mmCIF file of N, CA and C and ligand atoms in Angstrom:
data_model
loop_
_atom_site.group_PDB
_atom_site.id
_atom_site.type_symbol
_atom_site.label_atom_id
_atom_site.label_comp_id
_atom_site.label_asym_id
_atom_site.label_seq_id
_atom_site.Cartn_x
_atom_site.Cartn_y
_atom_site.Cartn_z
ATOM 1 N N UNK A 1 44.822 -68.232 -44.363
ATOM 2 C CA UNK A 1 43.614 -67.946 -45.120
ATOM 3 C C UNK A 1 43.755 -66.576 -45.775
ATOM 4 N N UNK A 2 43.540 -66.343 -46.911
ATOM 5 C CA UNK A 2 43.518 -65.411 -47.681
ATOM 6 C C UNK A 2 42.634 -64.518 -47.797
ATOM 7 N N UNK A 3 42.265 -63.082 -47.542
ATOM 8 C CA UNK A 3 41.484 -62.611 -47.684
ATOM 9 C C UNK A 3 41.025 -62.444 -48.561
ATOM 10 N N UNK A 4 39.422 -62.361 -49.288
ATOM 11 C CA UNK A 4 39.369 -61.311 -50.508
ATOM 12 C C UNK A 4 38.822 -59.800 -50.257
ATOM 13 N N UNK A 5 39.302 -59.352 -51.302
ATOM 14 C CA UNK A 5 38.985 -58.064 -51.620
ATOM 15 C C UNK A 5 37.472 -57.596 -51.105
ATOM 16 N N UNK A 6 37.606 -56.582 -51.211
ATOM 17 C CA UNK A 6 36.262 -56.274 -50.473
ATOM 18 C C UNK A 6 35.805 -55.241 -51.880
ATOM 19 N N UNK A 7 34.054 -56.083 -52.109
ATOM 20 C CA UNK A 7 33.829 -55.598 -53.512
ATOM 21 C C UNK A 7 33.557 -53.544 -52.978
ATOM 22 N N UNK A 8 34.065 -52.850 -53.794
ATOM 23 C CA UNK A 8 33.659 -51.410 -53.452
ATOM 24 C C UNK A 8 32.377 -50.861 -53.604
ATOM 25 N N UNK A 9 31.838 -50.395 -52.658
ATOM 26 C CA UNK A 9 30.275 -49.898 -52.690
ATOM 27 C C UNK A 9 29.930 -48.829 -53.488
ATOM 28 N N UNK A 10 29.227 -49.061 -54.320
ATOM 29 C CA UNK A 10 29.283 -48.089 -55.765
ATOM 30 C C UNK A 10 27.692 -47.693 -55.104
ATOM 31 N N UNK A 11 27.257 -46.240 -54.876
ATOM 32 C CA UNK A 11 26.308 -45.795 -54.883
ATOM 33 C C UNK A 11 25.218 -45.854 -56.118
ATOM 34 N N UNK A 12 24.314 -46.374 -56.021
ATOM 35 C CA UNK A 12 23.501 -46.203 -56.953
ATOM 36 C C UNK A 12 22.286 -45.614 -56.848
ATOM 37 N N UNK A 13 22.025 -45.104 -58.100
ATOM 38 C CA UNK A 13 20.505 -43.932 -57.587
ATOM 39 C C UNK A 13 19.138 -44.882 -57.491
ATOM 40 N N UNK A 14 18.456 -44.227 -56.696
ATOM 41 C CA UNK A 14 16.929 -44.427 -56.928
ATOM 42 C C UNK A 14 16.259 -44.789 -58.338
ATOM 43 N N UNK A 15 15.655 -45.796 -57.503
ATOM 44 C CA UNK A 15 14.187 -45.960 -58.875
ATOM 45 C C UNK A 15 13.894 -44.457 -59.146
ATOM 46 N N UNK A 16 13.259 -43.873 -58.032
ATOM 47 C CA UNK A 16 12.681 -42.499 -58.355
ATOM 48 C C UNK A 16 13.464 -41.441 -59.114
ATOM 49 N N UNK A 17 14.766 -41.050 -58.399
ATOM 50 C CA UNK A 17 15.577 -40.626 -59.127
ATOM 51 C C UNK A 17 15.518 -41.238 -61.433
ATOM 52 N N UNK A 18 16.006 -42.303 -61.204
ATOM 53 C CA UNK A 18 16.434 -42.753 -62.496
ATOM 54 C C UNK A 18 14.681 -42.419 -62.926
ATOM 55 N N UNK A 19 14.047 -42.405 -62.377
ATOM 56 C CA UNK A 19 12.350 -42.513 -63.526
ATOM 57 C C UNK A 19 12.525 -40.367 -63.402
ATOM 58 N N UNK A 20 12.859 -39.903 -62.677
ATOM 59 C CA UNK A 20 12.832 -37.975 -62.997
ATOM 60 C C UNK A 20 13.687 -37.895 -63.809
ATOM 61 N N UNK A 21 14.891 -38.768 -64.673
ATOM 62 C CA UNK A 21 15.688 -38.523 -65.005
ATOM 63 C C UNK A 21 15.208 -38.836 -66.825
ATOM 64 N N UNK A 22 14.010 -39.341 -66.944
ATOM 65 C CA UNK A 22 13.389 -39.396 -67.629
ATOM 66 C C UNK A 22 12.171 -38.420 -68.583
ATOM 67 N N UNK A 23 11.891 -38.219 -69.696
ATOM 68 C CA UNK A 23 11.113 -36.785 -69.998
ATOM 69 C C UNK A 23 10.349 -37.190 -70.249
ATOM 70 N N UNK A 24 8.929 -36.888 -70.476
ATOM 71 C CA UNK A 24 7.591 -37.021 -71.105
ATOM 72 C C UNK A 24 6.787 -36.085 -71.392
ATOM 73 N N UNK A 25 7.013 -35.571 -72.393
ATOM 74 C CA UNK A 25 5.822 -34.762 -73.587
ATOM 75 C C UNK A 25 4.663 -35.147 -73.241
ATOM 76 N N UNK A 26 3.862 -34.202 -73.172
ATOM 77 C CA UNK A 26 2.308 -34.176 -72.456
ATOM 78 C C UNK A 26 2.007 -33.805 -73.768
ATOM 79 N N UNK A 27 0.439 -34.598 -74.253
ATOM 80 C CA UNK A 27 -0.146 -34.536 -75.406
ATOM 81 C C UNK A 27 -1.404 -34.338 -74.837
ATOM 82 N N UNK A 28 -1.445 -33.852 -73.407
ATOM 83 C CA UNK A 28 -2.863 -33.150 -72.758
ATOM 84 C C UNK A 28 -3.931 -34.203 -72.808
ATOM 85 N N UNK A 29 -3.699 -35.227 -72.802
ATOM 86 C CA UNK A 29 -5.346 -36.375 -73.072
ATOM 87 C C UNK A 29 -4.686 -37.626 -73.026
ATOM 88 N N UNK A 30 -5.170 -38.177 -71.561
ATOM 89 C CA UNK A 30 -4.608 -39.316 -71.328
ATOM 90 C C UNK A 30 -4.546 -40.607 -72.082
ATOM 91 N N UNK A 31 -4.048 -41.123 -72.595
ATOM 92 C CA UNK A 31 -3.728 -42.455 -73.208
ATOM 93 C C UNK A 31 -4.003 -43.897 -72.907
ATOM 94 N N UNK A 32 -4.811 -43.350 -71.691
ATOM 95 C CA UNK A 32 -4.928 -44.313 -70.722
ATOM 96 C C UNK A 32 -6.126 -44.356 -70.328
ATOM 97 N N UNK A 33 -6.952 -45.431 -70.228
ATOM 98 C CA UNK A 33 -8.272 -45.472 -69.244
ATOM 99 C C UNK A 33 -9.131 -46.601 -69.222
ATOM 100 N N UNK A 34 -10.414 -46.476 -68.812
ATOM 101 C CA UNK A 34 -10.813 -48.103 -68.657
ATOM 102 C C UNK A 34 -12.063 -48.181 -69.368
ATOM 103 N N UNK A 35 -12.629 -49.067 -69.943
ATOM 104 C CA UNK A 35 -14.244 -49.315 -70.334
ATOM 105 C C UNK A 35 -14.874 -49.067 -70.004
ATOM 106 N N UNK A 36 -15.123 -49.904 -69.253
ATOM 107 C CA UNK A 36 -16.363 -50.258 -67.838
ATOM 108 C C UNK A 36 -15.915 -49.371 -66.402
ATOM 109 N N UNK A 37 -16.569 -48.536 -66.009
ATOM 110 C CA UNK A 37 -15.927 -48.162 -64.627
ATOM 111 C C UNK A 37 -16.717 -49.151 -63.659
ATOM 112 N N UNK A 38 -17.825 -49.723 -64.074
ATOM 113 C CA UNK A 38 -18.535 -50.783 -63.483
ATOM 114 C C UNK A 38 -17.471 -52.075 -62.894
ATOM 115 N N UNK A 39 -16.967 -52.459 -63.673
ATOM 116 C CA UNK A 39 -16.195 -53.715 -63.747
ATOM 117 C C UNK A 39 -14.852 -53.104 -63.050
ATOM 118 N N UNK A 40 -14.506 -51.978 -62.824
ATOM 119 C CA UNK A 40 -13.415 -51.079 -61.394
ATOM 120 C C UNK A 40 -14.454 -52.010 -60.519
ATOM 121 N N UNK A 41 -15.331 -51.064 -60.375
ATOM 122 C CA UNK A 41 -16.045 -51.170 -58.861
ATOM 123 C C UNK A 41 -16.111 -52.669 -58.141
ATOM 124 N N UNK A 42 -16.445 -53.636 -59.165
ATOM 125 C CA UNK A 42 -16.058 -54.731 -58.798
ATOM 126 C C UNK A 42 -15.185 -55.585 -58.680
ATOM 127 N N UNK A 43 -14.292 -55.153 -59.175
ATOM 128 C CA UNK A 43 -12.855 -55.760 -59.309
ATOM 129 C C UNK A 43 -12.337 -55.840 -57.775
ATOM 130 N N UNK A 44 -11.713 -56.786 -57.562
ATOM 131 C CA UNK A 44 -11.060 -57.543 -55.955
ATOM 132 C C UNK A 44 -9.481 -57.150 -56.101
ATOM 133 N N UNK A 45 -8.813 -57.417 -57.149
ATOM 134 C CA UNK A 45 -7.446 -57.145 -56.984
ATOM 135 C C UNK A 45 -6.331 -56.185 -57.426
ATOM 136 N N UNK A 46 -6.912 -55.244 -57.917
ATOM 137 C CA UNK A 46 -6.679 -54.089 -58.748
ATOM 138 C C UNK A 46 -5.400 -54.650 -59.252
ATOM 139 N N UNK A 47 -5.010 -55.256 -60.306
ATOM 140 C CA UNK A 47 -3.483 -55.613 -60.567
ATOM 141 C C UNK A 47 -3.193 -54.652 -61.193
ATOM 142 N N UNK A 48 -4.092 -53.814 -61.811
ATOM 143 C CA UNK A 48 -3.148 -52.609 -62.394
ATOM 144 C C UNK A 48 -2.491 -51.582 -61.985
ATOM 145 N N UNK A 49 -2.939 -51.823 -60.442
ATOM 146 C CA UNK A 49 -2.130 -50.745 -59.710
ATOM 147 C C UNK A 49 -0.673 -51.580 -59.049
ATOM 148 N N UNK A 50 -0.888 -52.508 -59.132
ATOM 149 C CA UNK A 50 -0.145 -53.342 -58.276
ATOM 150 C C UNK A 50 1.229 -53.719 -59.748
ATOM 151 N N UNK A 51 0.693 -53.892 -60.331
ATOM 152 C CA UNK A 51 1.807 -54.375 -61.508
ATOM 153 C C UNK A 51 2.411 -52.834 -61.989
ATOM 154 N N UNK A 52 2.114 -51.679 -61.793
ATOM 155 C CA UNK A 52 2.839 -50.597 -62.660
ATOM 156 C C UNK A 52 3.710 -50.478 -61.651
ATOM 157 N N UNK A 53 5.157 -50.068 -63.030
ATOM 158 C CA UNK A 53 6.792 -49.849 -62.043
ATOM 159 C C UNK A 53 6.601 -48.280 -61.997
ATOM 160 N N UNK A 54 5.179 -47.610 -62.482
ATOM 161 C CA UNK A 54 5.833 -45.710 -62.200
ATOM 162 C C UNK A 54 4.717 -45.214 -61.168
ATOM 163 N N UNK A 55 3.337 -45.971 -60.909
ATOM 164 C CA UNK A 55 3.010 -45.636 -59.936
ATOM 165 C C UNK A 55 1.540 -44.714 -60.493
ATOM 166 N N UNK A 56 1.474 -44.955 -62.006
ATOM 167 C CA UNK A 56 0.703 -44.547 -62.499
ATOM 168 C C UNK A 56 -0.817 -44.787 -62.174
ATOM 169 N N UNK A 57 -1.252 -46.172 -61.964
ATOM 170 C CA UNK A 57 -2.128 -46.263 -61.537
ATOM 171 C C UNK A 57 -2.461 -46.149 -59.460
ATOM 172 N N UNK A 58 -3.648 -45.577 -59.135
ATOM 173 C CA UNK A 58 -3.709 -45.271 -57.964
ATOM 174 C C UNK A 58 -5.344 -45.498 -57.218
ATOM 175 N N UNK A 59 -5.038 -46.504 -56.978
ATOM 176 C CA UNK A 59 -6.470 -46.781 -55.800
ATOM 177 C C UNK A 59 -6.736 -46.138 -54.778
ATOM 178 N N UNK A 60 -7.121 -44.975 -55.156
ATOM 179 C CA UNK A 60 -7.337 -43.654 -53.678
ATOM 180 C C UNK A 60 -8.898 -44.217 -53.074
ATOM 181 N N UNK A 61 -9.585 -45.512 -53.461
ATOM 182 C CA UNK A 61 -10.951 -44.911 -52.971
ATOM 183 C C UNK A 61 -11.285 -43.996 -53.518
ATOM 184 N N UNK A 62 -11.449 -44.207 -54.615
ATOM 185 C CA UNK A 62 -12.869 -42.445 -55.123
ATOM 186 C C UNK A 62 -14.053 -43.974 -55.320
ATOM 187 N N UNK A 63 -15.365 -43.061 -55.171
ATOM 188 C CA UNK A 63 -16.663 -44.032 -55.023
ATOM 189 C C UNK A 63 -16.812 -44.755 -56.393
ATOM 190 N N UNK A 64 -16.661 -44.529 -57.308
ATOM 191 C CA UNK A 64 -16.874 -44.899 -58.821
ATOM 192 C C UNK A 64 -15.803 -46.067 -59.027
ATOM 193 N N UNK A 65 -14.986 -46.154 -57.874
ATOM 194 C CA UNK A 65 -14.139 -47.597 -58.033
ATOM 195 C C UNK A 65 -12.838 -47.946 -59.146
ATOM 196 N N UNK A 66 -12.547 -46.152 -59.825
ATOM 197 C CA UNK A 66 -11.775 -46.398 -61.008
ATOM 198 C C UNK A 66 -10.495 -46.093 -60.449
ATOM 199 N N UNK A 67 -9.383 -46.555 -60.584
ATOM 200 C CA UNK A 67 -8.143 -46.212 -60.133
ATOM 201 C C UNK A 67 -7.894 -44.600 -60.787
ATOM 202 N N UNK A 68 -7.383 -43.417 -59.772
ATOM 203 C CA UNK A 68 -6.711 -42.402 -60.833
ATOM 204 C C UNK A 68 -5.747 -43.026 -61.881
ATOM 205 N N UNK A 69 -5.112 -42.216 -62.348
ATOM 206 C CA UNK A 69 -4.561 -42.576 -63.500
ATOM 207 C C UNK A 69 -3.523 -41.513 -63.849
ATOM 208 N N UNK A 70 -2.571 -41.464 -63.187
ATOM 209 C CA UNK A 70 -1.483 -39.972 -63.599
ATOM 210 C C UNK A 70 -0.671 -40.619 -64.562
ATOM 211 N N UNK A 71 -1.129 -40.461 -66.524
ATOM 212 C CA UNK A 71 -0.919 -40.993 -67.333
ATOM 213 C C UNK A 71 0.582 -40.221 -67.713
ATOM 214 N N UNK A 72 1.057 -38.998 -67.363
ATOM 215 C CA UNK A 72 1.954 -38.352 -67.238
ATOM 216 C C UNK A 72 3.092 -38.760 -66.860
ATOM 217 N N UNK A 73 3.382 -39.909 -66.092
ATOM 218 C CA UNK A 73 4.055 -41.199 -65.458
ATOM 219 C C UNK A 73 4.472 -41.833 -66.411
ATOM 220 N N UNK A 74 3.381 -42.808 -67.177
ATOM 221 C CA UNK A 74 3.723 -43.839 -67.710
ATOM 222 C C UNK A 74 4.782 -43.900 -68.899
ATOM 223 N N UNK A 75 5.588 -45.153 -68.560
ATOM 224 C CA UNK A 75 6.921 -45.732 -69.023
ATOM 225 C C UNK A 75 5.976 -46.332 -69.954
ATOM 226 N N UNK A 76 4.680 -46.867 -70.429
ATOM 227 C CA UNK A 76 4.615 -47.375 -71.702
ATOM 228 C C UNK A 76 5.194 -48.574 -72.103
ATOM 229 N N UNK A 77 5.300 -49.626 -70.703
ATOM 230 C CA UNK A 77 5.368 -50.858 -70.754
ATOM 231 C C UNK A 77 4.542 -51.822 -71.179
ATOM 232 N N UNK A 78 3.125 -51.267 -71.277
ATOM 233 C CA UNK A 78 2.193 -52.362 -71.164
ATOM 234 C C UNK A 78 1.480 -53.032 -70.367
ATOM 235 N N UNK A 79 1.843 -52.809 -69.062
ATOM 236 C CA UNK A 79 1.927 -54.420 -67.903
ATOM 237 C C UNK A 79 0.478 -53.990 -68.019
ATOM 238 N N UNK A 80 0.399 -52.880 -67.765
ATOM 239 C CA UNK A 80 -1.210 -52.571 -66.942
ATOM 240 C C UNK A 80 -2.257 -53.199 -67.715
ATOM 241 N N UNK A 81 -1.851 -53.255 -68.712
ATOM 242 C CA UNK A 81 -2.555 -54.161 -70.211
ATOM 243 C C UNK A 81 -3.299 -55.630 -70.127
ATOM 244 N N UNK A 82 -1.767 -55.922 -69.651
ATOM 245 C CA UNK A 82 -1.995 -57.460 -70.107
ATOM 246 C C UNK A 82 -2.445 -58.188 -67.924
ATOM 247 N N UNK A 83 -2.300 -56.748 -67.545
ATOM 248 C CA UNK A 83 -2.361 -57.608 -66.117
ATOM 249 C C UNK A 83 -4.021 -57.421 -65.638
ATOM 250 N N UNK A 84 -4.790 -56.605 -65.955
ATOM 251 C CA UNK A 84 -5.850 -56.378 -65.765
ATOM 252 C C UNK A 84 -6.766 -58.038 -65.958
ATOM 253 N N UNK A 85 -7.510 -58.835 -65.191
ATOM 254 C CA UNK A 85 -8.198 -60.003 -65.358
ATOM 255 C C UNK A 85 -9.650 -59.766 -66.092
ATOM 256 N N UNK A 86 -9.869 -58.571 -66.608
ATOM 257 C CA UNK A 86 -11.044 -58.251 -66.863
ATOM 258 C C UNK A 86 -10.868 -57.579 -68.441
ATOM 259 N N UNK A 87 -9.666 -57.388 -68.643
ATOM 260 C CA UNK A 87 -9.463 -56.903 -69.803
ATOM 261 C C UNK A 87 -10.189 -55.747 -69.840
ATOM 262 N N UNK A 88 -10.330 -54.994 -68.892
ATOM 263 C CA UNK A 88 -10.824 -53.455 -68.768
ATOM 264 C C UNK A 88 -10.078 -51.894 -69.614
ATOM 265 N N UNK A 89 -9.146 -52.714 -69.533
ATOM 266 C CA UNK A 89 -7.573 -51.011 -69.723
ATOM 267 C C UNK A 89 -7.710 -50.829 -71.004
ATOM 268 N N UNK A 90 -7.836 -49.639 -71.461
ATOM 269 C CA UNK A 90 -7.477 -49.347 -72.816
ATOM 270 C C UNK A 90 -6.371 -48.654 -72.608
ATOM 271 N N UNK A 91 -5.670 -48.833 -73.511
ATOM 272 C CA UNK A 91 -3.829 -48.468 -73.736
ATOM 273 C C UNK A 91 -3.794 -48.091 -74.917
ATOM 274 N N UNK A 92 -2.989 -46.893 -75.222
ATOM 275 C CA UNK A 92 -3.301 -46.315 -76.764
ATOM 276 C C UNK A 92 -1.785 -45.709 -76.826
ATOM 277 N N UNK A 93 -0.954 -45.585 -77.752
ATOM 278 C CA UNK A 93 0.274 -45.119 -77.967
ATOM 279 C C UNK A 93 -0.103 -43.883 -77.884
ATOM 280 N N UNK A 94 0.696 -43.157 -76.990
ATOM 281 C CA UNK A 94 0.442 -41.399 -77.166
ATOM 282 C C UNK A 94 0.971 -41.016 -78.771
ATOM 283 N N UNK A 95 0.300 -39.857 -78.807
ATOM 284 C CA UNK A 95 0.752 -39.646 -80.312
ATOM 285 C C UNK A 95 1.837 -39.232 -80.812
ATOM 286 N N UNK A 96 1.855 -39.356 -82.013
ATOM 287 C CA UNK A 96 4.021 -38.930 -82.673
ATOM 288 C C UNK A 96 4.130 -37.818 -82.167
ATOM 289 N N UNK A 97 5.592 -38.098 -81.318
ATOM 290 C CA UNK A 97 6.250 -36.876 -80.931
ATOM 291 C C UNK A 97 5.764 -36.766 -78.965
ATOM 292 N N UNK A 98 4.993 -37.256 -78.569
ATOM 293 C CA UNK A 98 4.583 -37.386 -77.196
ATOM 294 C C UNK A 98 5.260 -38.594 -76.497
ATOM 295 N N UNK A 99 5.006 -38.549 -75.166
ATOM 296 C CA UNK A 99 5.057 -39.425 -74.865
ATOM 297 C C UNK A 99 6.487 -39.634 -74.234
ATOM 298 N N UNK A 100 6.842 -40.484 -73.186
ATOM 299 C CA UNK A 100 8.433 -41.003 -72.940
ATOM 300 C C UNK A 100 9.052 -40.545 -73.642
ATOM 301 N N UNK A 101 10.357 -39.974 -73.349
ATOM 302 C CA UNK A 101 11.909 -40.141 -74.155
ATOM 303 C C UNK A 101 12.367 -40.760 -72.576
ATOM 304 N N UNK A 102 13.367 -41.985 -72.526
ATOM 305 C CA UNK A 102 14.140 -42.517 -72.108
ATOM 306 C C UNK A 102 15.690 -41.764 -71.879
ATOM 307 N N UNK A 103 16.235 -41.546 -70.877
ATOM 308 C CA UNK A 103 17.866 -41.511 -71.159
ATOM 309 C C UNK A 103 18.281 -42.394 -70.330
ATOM 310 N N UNK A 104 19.124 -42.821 -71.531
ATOM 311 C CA UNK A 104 19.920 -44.141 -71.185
ATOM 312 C C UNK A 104 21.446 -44.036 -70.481
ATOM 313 N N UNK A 105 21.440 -44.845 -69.856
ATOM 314 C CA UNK A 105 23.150 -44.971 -69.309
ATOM 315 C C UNK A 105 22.973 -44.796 -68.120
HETATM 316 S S1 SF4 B 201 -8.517 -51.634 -64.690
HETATM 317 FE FE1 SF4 B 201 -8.765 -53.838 -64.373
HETATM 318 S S2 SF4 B 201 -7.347 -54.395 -62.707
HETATM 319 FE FE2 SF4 B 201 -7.610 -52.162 -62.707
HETATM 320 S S3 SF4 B 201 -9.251 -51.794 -61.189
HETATM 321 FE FE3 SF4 B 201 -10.201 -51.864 -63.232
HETATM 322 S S4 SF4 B 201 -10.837 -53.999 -63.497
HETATM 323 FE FE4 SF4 B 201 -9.348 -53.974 -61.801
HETATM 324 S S1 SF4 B 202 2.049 -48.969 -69.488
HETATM 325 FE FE1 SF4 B 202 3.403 -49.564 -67.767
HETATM 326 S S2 SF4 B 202 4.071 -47.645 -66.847
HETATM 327 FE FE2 SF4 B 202 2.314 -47.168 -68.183
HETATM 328 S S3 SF4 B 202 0.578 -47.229 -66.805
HETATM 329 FE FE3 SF4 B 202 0.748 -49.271 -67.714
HETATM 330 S S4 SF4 B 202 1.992 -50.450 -66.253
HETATM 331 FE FE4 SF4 B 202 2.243 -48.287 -65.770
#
């Protein structure tokens, strides 16, 4: 019986790592927020915290029922958008020149 090769264990970095490795221009005024803070308070499944990959949204329990929002985070995917069941989120492109730069590789 022939052995095979044994594939070599290539270290790879962190989510966290690879998202610090990332820049974002602060345009001081979040880009981000909700309508209704009413329709927070009642909301059962917060998917917008649950669907973001940076962690942006955050269900601490504050009484007003609105997730924080450390818009300073956001990768500017969208999800939080389209995952909300209430269509609550307003999402606004930060302005030219703000916002994500990506490095790639
Ligand atoms: S933004 Fe939408 S998903 Fe998030 S807590 Fe409010 S109602 Fe729920
Ligand atoms: S756009 Fe993406 S990264 Fe930004 S807050 Fe929404 S889910 Fe999170």
């Amino acid at each position: 019986m022939s052995a095979h090769p044994k594939t070599p264990e290539i270290e790879r970095p962190s989510i966290e790592d690879r998202l610090y490795a990332n820049k974002y221009t602060d345009h001081e005024d979040s880009h981000l927020g909700v309508f209704e803070d009413e329709t927070c308070l009642d909301c059962e499944t917060y998917d917008c915290v649950s669907v973001c990959p940076a962690n942006v949204w955050r269900n601490e329990g504050d009484e007003d029922g609105v997730p924080l929002i450390a818009y300073e985070n956001c990768l500017e995917c969208g999800s939080c958008r389209w995952a909300c069941p209430y269509d609550n989120v307003i999402w606004e492109n930060p302005p030219n020149g703000t916002g994500m730069t990506y490095r790639y590789g």
